[in-house]
Short mmCIF file of C-alpha atoms and ligand atoms in Angstrom, two decimals:
data_model
loop_
_atom_site.label_atom_id
_atom_site.label_comp_id
_atom_site.label_asym_id
_atom_site.label_seq_id
_atom_site.Cartn_x
_atom_site.Cartn_y
_atom_site.Cartn_z
CA MET A 1377 -0.28 -0.22 0.25
CA LEU A 1378 1.25 3.55 -0.66
CA PRO A 1379 2.11 5.61 2.34
CA LEU A 1380 0.51 8.90 1.13
CA GLU A 1381 -2.33 9.57 -1.40
CA VAL A 1382 -0.22 9.11 -4.32
CA ILE A 1383 -1.32 9.72 -7.78
CA ALA A 1384 -0.22 7.47 -10.16
CA ILE A 1385 -0.06 7.85 -13.65
CA PRO A 1386 -0.50 3.87 -15.80
CA LYS A 1387 2.02 3.61 -18.47
CA ASP A 1388 -0.77 2.48 -21.08
CA ASP A 1389 -3.28 5.45 -20.06
CA PRO A 1390 -2.30 8.19 -22.76
CA VAL A 1391 -5.30 9.88 -22.22
CA ALA A 1392 -3.63 10.41 -18.13
CA PHE A 1393 -0.44 11.58 -19.94
CA THR A 1394 -1.68 14.03 -21.94
CA PHE A 1395 -3.83 15.38 -18.59
CA PHE A 1396 -0.28 16.18 -17.34
CA THR A 1397 1.64 17.04 -19.69
CA GLY A 1398 -1.22 19.48 -21.22
CA GLY A 1399 -2.08 21.33 -17.84
CA MET A 1400 1.94 21.68 -16.80
CA ALA A 1401 1.78 23.29 -21.03
CA MET A 1402 -0.94 25.66 -20.22
CA PHE A 1403 0.88 26.97 -16.81
CA ALA A 1404 4.01 27.41 -18.50
CA ALA A 1405 2.66 29.32 -21.39
CA SER A 1406 0.97 31.84 -19.50
CA VAL A 1407 3.93 32.75 -17.56
CA PHE A 1408 5.45 33.02 -20.72
CA PHE A 1409 2.91 35.37 -22.05
CA PHE A 1410 2.52 37.50 -18.81
CA PHE A 1411 6.22 38.07 -18.84
CA GLU A 1412 6.52 38.78 -22.19
CA ARG A 1413 4.05 41.42 -22.15
CA GLY A 1414 6.72 43.32 -20.80
CA ARG A 1415 8.34 43.29 -24.00
CA VAL A 1416 5.57 44.74 -25.99
CA SER A 1417 4.56 48.48 -27.23
CA ASP A 1418 1.53 49.65 -25.68
CA LYS A 1419 -1.14 48.67 -28.09
CA TRP A 1420 -0.26 44.74 -27.50
CA LYS A 1421 0.04 44.53 -24.06
CA LEU A 1422 -4.22 43.80 -24.13
CA SER A 1423 -3.45 41.10 -26.66
CA LEU A 1424 -0.99 39.42 -24.58
CA LEU A 1425 -2.54 39.61 -21.02
CA ILE A 1426 -5.62 37.55 -23.05
CA SER A 1427 -3.43 34.99 -24.37
CA GLY A 1428 -1.65 34.25 -21.33
CA LEU A 1429 -5.58 34.28 -19.53
CA ILE A 1430 -6.40 31.62 -22.23
CA THR A 1431 -3.62 29.35 -21.48
CA GLY A 1432 -4.45 30.17 -17.47
CA ILE A 1433 -7.90 29.54 -17.11
CA ALA A 1434 -6.74 26.17 -19.47
CA ALA A 1435 -4.25 24.98 -16.73
CA VAL A 1436 -6.40 25.68 -13.53
CA HIS A 1437 -9.07 23.84 -14.97
CA TYR A 1438 -6.40 20.78 -16.13
CA PHE A 1439 -5.28 20.31 -12.73
CA TYR A 1440 -9.28 19.76 -11.59
CA MET A 1441 -9.85 17.78 -14.90
CA ARG A 1442 -7.21 15.99 -14.02
CA ASP A 1443 -8.02 14.74 -10.69
CA TYR A 1444 -11.08 14.35 -11.61
CA TYR A 1445 -10.42 12.05 -14.57
CA MET A 1446 -7.68 10.20 -12.37
CA ALA A 1447 -10.64 9.33 -9.71
CA THR A 1448 -13.67 8.48 -11.75
CA GLY A 1449 -11.98 7.25 -15.27
CA GLU A 1450 -14.67 9.41 -17.12
CA ASN A 1451 -14.75 12.24 -19.15
CA PRO A 1452 -15.26 15.56 -17.35
CA THR A 1453 -17.37 17.04 -19.63
CA ALA A 1454 -19.09 19.67 -16.96
CA LEU A 1455 -15.82 21.48 -16.80
CA ARG A 1456 -14.23 20.74 -20.34
CA TYR A 1457 -17.38 23.18 -20.71
CA ILE A 1458 -16.94 25.43 -18.36
CA ASP A 1459 -13.22 25.88 -19.45
CA TRP A 1460 -14.07 26.26 -22.95
CA THR A 1461 -16.91 28.53 -22.39
CA LEU A 1462 -14.09 31.06 -20.98
CA THR A 1463 -12.03 30.69 -23.27
CA VAL A 1464 -12.75 30.29 -25.96
CA PRO A 1465 -14.72 33.71 -26.28
CA LEU A 1466 -11.29 35.39 -24.96
CA MET A 1467 -10.39 34.17 -27.89
CA CYS A 1468 -13.20 35.61 -29.75
CA VAL A 1469 -11.54 39.13 -28.59
CA GLU A 1470 -7.70 38.18 -29.70
CA PHE A 1471 -9.37 38.51 -33.42
CA TYR A 1472 -10.81 41.97 -32.42
CA LEU A 1473 -8.21 43.46 -31.03
CA LEU A 1474 -5.97 42.24 -34.34
CA THR A 1475 -7.95 43.81 -36.03
CA LYS A 1476 -9.24 46.65 -34.42
CA ASN A 1477 -6.75 48.53 -35.75
CA ALA A 1478 -7.98 48.53 -39.19
CA GLY A 1479 -11.86 49.52 -37.88
CA ALA A 1480 -13.39 46.60 -36.55
CA LYS A 1481 -16.74 47.45 -34.94
CA ILE A 1482 -17.07 45.95 -31.08
CA GLY A 1483 -20.47 43.99 -33.11
CA LEU A 1484 -17.75 41.76 -34.81
CA MET A 1485 -16.29 40.81 -31.75
CA TRP A 1486 -20.22 39.44 -30.35
CA LYS A 1487 -20.78 38.06 -33.05
CA LEU A 1488 -18.36 36.09 -32.67
CA ILE A 1489 -18.83 35.11 -28.83
CA ILE A 1490 -22.77 34.70 -30.15
CA ALA A 1491 -21.62 31.94 -32.58
CA SER A 1492 -19.20 29.86 -30.54
CA VAL A 1493 -21.20 29.76 -27.15
CA TRP A 1494 -23.76 29.24 -29.65
CA MET A 1495 -21.33 26.04 -30.70
CA LEU A 1496 -20.35 25.19 -26.62
CA VAL A 1497 -23.93 25.02 -25.24
CA ALA A 1498 -25.07 22.34 -28.65
CA GLY A 1499 -21.81 20.40 -28.09
CA TYR A 1500 -22.73 20.61 -24.10
CA ILE A 1501 -26.16 19.00 -25.08
CA GLY A 1502 -24.71 16.99 -27.25
CA GLU A 1503 -22.23 15.29 -24.83
CA ALA A 1504 -24.11 15.83 -21.23
CA TYR A 1505 -27.16 14.84 -22.41
CA ASN A 1506 -26.43 11.93 -24.21
CA PRO A 1507 -28.50 9.02 -22.82
CA PRO A 1508 -26.81 6.05 -21.23
CA GLY A 1509 -25.16 4.03 -23.68
CA GLY A 1510 -25.60 7.01 -26.02
CA SER A 1511 -28.20 7.97 -28.84
CA ALA A 1512 -26.52 8.42 -32.29
CA SER A 1513 -29.76 10.66 -33.33
CA HIS A 1514 -28.74 12.59 -30.14
CA SER A 1515 -25.29 13.33 -30.75
CA VAL A 1516 -25.70 14.07 -34.78
CA LEU A 1517 -28.62 16.56 -33.91
CA TRP A 1518 -26.43 18.56 -31.67
CA GLY A 1519 -23.07 17.72 -33.66
CA VAL A 1520 -24.74 19.58 -36.35
CA ILE A 1521 -26.53 22.77 -34.36
CA SER A 1522 -22.60 23.04 -32.96
CA THR A 1523 -21.46 22.91 -36.41
CA LEU A 1524 -23.33 25.80 -37.63
CA GLY A 1525 -21.90 28.29 -35.12
CA TYR A 1526 -17.89 27.02 -36.00
CA LEU A 1527 -18.94 27.30 -39.60
CA TYR A 1528 -19.56 30.83 -39.16
CA VAL A 1529 -16.62 31.48 -37.19
CA LEU A 1530 -14.73 29.71 -39.99
CA TYR A 1531 -16.59 31.62 -42.19
CA ALA A 1532 -15.42 35.03 -40.97
CA ALA A 1533 -11.77 34.27 -40.28
CA TRP A 1534 -11.54 32.74 -44.11
CA PHE A 1535 -13.80 34.90 -46.61
CA GLY A 1536 -16.13 37.69 -44.16
CA GLU A 1537 -15.24 40.69 -42.00
CA VAL A 1538 -12.06 39.12 -40.10
CA ALA A 1539 -10.21 38.58 -43.16
CA GLN A 1540 -11.76 41.99 -44.77
CA LEU A 1541 -10.66 43.53 -42.04
CA ALA A 1542 -6.76 42.09 -42.26
CA LYS A 1543 -6.73 42.86 -45.98
CA ASP A 1544 -7.75 46.35 -45.65
CA SER A 1545 -5.22 47.33 -43.06
CA GLY A 1546 -2.77 47.24 -45.59
CA ASP A 1547 -0.43 45.94 -42.65
CA PRO A 1548 1.13 42.58 -43.38
CA LEU A 1549 2.21 41.67 -40.12
CA VAL A 1550 -1.71 41.66 -39.59
CA LYS A 1551 -2.60 40.10 -42.68
CA LYS A 1552 -0.22 37.51 -41.87
CA GLY A 1553 -1.55 36.91 -38.64
CA VAL A 1554 -5.22 36.89 -39.12
CA ARG A 1555 -4.08 34.35 -41.65
CA ILE A 1556 -2.33 31.85 -39.74
CA LEU A 1557 -5.22 32.20 -36.96
CA ALA A 1558 -7.68 31.29 -39.77
CA TRP A 1559 -5.72 27.80 -40.54
CA PHE A 1560 -6.09 27.68 -36.61
CA ILE A 1561 -9.86 27.48 -37.00
CA LEU A 1562 -9.80 25.13 -40.09
CA VAL A 1563 -7.55 22.76 -38.48
CA GLY A 1564 -6.90 22.84 -34.96
CA TRP A 1565 -10.60 23.34 -34.22
CA ALA A 1566 -12.44 20.64 -36.62
CA ILE A 1567 -10.36 18.24 -33.95
CA TYR A 1568 -13.38 18.69 -31.23
CA PRO A 1569 -15.79 17.23 -33.83
CA ILE A 1570 -13.80 13.93 -34.37
CA GLY A 1571 -13.24 13.33 -30.24
CA TYR A 1572 -17.18 14.37 -30.26
CA MET A 1573 -17.61 11.68 -32.13
CA CYS A 1574 -16.22 9.06 -30.33
CA MET A 1575 -18.60 9.42 -27.32
CA PRO A 1576 -20.96 6.71 -26.82
CA GLY A 1577 -23.63 6.99 -30.30
CA GLY A 1578 -21.11 9.04 -31.81
CA TRP A 1579 -19.96 7.77 -35.92
CA LEU A 1580 -16.18 6.83 -34.53
CA ASN A 1581 -17.92 4.99 -31.40
CA THR A 1582 -20.63 3.14 -33.81
CA ALA A 1583 -17.94 2.11 -37.00
CA PHE A 1584 -14.62 1.96 -35.42
CA GLY A 1585 -15.10 0.84 -31.45
CA TRP A 1586 -13.34 4.06 -30.89
CA ASN A 1587 -14.32 4.57 -26.95
CA SER A 1588 -14.94 7.34 -25.25
CA SER A 1589 -11.50 7.68 -23.78
CA GLY A 1590 -10.92 9.18 -27.43
CA VAL A 1591 -12.44 12.07 -26.17
CA ASP A 1592 -10.66 13.55 -24.03
CA LEU A 1593 -7.76 12.64 -25.99
CA PHE A 1594 -8.50 14.68 -28.92
CA TYR A 1595 -9.95 17.32 -27.09
CA ASN A 1596 -6.41 17.04 -24.82
CA ILE A 1597 -4.28 17.13 -28.19
CA ALA A 1598 -6.34 19.77 -29.33
CA ASP A 1599 -6.66 21.91 -27.00
CA ALA A 1600 -2.48 22.33 -26.59
CA ILE A 1601 -2.25 23.41 -30.08
CA ASN A 1602 -5.54 25.73 -30.18
CA LYS A 1603 -4.85 28.01 -26.98
CA ILE A 1604 -1.20 27.94 -27.08
CA GLY A 1605 -0.64 28.14 -30.34
CA PHE A 1606 -2.96 30.88 -30.76
CA GLY A 1607 -1.07 32.77 -28.07
CA ILE A 1608 2.26 32.48 -30.00
CA VAL A 1609 0.30 33.54 -33.27
CA VAL A 1610 -0.49 36.68 -31.52
CA TYR A 1611 2.69 37.12 -29.67
CA SER A 1612 5.01 37.05 -32.78
CA VAL A 1613 2.78 39.44 -34.46
CA ALA A 1614 3.35 42.16 -31.12
CA ILE A 1615 7.24 41.36 -31.37
CA GLN A 1616 7.14 42.53 -34.62
CA ALA A 1617 5.08 44.89 -34.92
CA THR A 1618 6.82 46.97 -31.87
CA GLN A 1619 10.35 46.25 -33.72
CA SER A 1620 8.64 47.52 -36.66
CA GLU A 1621 7.40 50.39 -35.06
CA ARG A 1622 10.78 50.97 -32.83
CA ILE A 1623 12.54 51.62 -36.70
CA ALA A 1624 10.17 53.25 -37.79
CA PRO A 1625 11.04 57.38 -37.63
C1 LIG B 980 -9.34 26.48 -26.31
C2 LIG B 980 -10.56 25.98 -26.66
C3 LIG B 980 -11.59 25.53 -27.40
C4 LIG B 980 -10.77 26.05 -29.15
C5 LIG B 980 -12.51 24.83 -28.29
C6 LIG B 980 -13.21 24.70 -29.31
C7 LIG B 980 -13.98 23.98 -29.69
C8 LIG B 980 -14.86 23.88 -31.04
C9 LIG B 980 -14.00 24.26 -31.68
C10 LIG B 980 -15.61 22.67 -31.05
C11 LIG B 980 -16.75 22.37 -31.93
C12 LIG B 980 -17.58 21.01 -31.77
C13 LIG B 980 -17.99 20.99 -32.90
C14 LIG B 980 -17.77 21.34 -34.25
C15 LIG B 980 -19.19 19.77 -33.16
C16 LIG B 980 -19.11 19.16 -32.14
C17 LIG B 980 -19.49 19.23 -30.58
C18 LIG B 980 -17.99 21.12 -30.93
C19 LIG B 980 -18.25 21.43 -29.53
C20 LIG B 980 -16.55 19.63 -29.83
#
């Protein structure tokens, strides 16, 4: 018997592994963004603060989710969606701040936030109210409703208002930054529905027998890519813009 309550990670449990590494990586990223905030010019400080808040909020949730998962072996669905309803809207704020100098209105930020909250509320109903054993019709219905919100954000980033503002800004850094973030939404965010389809009744679950531990595995990998990656893109735009301001007369 172990003398204290020791958390042991079974070596054949990749989900537990990603909860630990994910949480630690989020924490380290926050420290990085908060410290580096001092190195960028004033108009970029808020963007870096928000990058640090996104990974910081995620880090705290990861510590709770990890314990929940270790104690029960189940998906920490509620904690997951609480994390997302805080962090995804903050990512929308990042988009707004990037395009603000090009004339983005606050209404754009709210549209992105409403679309992403729509996406998350539908996803939560799909997961949390999935009947025991899983229901294909339930998961497909709410998955499709959720995807509508996702498509709105995707459209805005690639062809809609966000893309247009970046283009009109005439600033190559902002254009490049928005383009990379749009790729994150197309590729990085698309990992989440794959996780969703691993739940009982989901397509990957019924078609390939992928079990519900795939839900957390995909979500954890996607979170690390998207939250830390998004922040790094914003950071690199901010640092380069700061440098060119210093060079400019
Ligand atoms: C930091 C957390 C992020 C960026 C979370 C993003 C989550 C999504 C893009 C979730 C999307 C979903 C669908 C498009 C359909 C199925 C249900 C969801 C909620 C998993």
